[in-house]
Tab-separated table of C-alpha atoms in Angstrom:
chain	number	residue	atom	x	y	z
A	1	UNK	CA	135.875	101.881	163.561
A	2	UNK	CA	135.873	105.472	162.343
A	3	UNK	CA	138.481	106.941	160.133
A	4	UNK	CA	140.681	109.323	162.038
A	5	UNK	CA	142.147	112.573	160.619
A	6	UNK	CA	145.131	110.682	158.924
A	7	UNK	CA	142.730	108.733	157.118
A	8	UNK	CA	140.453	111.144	155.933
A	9	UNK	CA	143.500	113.448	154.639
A	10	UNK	CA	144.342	110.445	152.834
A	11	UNK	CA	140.844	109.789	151.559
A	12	UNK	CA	140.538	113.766	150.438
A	13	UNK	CA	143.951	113.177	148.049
A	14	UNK	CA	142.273	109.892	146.602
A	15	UNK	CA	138.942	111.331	145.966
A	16	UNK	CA	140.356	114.453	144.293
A	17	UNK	CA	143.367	111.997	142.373
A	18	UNK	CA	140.050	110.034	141.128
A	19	UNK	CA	138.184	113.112	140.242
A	20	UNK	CA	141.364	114.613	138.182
A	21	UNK	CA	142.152	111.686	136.433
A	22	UNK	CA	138.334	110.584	135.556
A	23	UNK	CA	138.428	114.448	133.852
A	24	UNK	CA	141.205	114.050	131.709
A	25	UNK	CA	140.043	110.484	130.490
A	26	UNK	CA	136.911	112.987	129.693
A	27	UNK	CA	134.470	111.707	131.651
A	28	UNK	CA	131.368	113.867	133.106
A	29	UNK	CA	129.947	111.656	136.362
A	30	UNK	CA	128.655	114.152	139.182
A	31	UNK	CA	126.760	112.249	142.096
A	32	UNK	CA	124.834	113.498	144.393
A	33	UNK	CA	124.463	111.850	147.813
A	34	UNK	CA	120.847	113.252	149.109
A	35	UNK	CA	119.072	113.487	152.296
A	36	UNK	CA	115.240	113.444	152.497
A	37	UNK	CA	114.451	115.225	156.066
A	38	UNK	CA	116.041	118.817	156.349
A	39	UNK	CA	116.247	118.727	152.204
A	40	UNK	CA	112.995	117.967	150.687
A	41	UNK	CA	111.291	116.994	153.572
A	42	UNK	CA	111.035	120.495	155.459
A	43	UNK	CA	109.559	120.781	158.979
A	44	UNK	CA	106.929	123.499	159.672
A	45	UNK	CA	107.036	125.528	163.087
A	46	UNK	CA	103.528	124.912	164.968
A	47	UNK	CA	101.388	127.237	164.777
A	48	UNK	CA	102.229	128.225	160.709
A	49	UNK	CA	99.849	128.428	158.050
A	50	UNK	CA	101.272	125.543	156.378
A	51	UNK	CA	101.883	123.363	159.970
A	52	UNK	CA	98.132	123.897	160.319
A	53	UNK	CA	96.998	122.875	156.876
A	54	UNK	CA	99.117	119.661	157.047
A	55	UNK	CA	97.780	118.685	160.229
A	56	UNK	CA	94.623	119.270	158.691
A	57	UNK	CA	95.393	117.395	155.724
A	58	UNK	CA	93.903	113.512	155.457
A	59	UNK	CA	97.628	112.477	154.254
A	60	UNK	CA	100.786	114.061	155.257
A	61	UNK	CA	102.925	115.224	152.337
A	62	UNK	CA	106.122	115.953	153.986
A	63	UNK	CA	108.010	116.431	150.820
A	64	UNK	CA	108.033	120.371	149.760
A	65	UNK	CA	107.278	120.617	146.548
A	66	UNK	CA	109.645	123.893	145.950
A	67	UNK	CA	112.628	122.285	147.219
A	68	UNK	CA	112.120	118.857	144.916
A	69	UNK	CA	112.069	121.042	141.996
A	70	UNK	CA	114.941	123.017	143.428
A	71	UNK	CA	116.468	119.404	143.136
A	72	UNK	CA	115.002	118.699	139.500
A	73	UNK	CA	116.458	121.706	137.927
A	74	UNK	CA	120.082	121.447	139.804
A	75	UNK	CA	120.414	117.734	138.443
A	76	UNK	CA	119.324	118.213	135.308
A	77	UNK	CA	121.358	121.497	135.080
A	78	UNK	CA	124.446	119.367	136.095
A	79	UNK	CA	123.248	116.006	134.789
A	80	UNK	CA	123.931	114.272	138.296
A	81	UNK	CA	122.952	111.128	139.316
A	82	UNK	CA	121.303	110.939	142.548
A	83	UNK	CA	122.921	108.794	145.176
A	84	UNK	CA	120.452	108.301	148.292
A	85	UNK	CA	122.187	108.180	151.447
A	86	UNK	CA	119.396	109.401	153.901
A	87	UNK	CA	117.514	107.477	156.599
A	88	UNK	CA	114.545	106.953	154.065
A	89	UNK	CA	117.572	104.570	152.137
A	90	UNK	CA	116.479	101.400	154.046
A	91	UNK	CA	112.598	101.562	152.346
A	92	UNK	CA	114.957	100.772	149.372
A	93	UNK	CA	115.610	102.480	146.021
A	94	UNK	CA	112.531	101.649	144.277
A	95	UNK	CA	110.588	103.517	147.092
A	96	UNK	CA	112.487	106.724	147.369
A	97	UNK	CA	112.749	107.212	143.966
A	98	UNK	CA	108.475	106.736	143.941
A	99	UNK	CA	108.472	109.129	146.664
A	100	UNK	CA	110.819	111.680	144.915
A	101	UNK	CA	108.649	111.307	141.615
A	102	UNK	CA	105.918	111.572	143.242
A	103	UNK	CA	107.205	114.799	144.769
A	104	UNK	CA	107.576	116.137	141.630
A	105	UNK	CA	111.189	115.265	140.954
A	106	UNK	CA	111.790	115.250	136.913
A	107	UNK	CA	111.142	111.672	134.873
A	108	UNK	CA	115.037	112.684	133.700
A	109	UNK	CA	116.680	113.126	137.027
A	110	UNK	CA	118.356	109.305	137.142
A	111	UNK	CA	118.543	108.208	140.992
A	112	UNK	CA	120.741	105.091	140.900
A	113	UNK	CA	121.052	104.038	143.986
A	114	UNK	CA	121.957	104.295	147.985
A	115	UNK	CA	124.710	104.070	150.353
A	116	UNK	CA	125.174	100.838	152.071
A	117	UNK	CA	122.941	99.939	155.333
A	118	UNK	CA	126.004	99.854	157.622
A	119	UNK	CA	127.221	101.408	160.794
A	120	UNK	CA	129.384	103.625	159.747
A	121	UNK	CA	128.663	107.506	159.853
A	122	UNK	CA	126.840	108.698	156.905
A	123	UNK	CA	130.283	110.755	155.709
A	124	UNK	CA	132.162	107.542	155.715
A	125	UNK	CA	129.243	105.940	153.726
A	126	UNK	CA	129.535	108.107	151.293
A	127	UNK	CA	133.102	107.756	151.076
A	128	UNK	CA	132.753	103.764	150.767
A	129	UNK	CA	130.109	104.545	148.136
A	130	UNK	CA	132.567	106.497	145.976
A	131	UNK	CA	135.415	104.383	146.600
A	132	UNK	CA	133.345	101.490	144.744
A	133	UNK	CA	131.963	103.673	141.695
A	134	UNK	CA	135.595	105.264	140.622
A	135	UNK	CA	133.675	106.965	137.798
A	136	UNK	CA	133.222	110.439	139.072
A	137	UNK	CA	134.282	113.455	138.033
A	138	UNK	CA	132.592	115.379	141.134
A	139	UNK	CA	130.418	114.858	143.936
A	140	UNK	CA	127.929	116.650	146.339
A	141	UNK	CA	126.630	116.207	149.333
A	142	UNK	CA	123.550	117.693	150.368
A	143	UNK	CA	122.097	117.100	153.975
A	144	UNK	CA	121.272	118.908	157.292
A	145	UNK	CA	123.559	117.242	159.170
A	146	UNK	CA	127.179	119.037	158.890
A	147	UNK	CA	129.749	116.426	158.516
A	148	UNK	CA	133.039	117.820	159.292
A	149	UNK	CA	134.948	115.835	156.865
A	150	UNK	CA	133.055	116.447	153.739
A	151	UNK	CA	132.717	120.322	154.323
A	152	UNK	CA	134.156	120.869	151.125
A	153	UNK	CA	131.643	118.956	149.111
A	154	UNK	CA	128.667	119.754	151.276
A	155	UNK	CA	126.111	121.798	151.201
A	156	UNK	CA	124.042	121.938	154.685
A	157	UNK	CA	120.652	122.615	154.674
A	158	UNK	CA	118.219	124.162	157.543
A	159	UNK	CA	115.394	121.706	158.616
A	160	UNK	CA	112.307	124.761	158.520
A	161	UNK	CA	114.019	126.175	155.364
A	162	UNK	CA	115.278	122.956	153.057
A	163	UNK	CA	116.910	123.219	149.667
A	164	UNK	CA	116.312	126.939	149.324
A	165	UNK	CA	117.625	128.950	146.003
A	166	UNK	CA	120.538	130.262	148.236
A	167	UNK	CA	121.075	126.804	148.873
A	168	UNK	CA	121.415	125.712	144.940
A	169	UNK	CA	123.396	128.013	144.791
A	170	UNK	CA	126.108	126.711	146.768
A	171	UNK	CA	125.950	123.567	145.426
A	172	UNK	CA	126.353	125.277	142.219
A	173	UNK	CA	129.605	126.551	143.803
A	174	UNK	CA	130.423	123.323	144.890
A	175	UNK	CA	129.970	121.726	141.163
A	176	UNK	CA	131.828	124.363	139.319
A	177	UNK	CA	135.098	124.265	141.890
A	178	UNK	CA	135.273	120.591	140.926
């Protein structure tokens, strides 16, 4: 059953009680939950240069090269460990962080894992995810889907567009608010 508003105001004090607390203890944990398609995975409009040379192309190399090292630079910037909570999550760990490599994503950015292969939304996921690693001292979420009840932590990407500068940017934001 989905959390209702009550619950997620409640969740919102806990995560921020967690992040507090984890600071003054000094710790420095920042996850990142990520999302392959809409993020690094960027869809071309037909008819583009780059739609044409990909259909063209003997394999299909959805991942955007830009936006991985977009990725590369934020994590190691913020030393953040990558959380994978997109629909690419059920290939398992070992294969997304292959694909991400093989993207191009930095032999020092440390993906450590997914969210859990439930039915609950992706925001609650994440939630549950954090609620079971209580080492944190911040956390963002960055996805093309908008969820409502992470706004604050989220940065929401275009699908045609990805993780653009402007979009590091407010992750940045996001990191140094925390």
């Amino acid at each position: 059953m989905a959390m209702n508003e009550k619950e997620w105001l409640c969740a919102h004090a806990y995560l921020q009680w967690i992040m507090k607390k984890n600071k003054i203890l000094g710790k420095k944990k920042i996850y990142m939950f990520l999302d392959f398609d809409g993020v690094i995975n960027i869809f071309y409009k037909e008819g583009t240069p780059e739609y044409e040379a990909l259909m063209k192309s003997k394999y299909f190399e959805f991942a955007d090269k830009k936006c991985v090292r977009r990725l590369s630079d934020l994590c190691l910037e913020f030393d953040i460990d990558v959380v994978i909570s997109s629909s690419w999550r059920y290939s398992g760990v070992e294969y997304c962080t292959q694909y991400l490599r093989e993207a191009g994503l930095d032999e020092r950015v440390k993906v450590v894992g997914t969210t859990e292969e439930d039915f609950h939304s992706r925001q609650e996921q994440i939630y549950n995810y954090l609620k079971k690693h209580l080492d944190f001292t911040g956390f963002v979420v960055i996805d093309d889907i908008d969820m409502t009840q992470l706004a604050r932590y989220q940065v929401v990407t275009d699908i045609w567009e990805g993780l653009t500068e402007e979009k590091i940017l407010e992750a940045k934001k996001i990191l140094l608010d925390k």
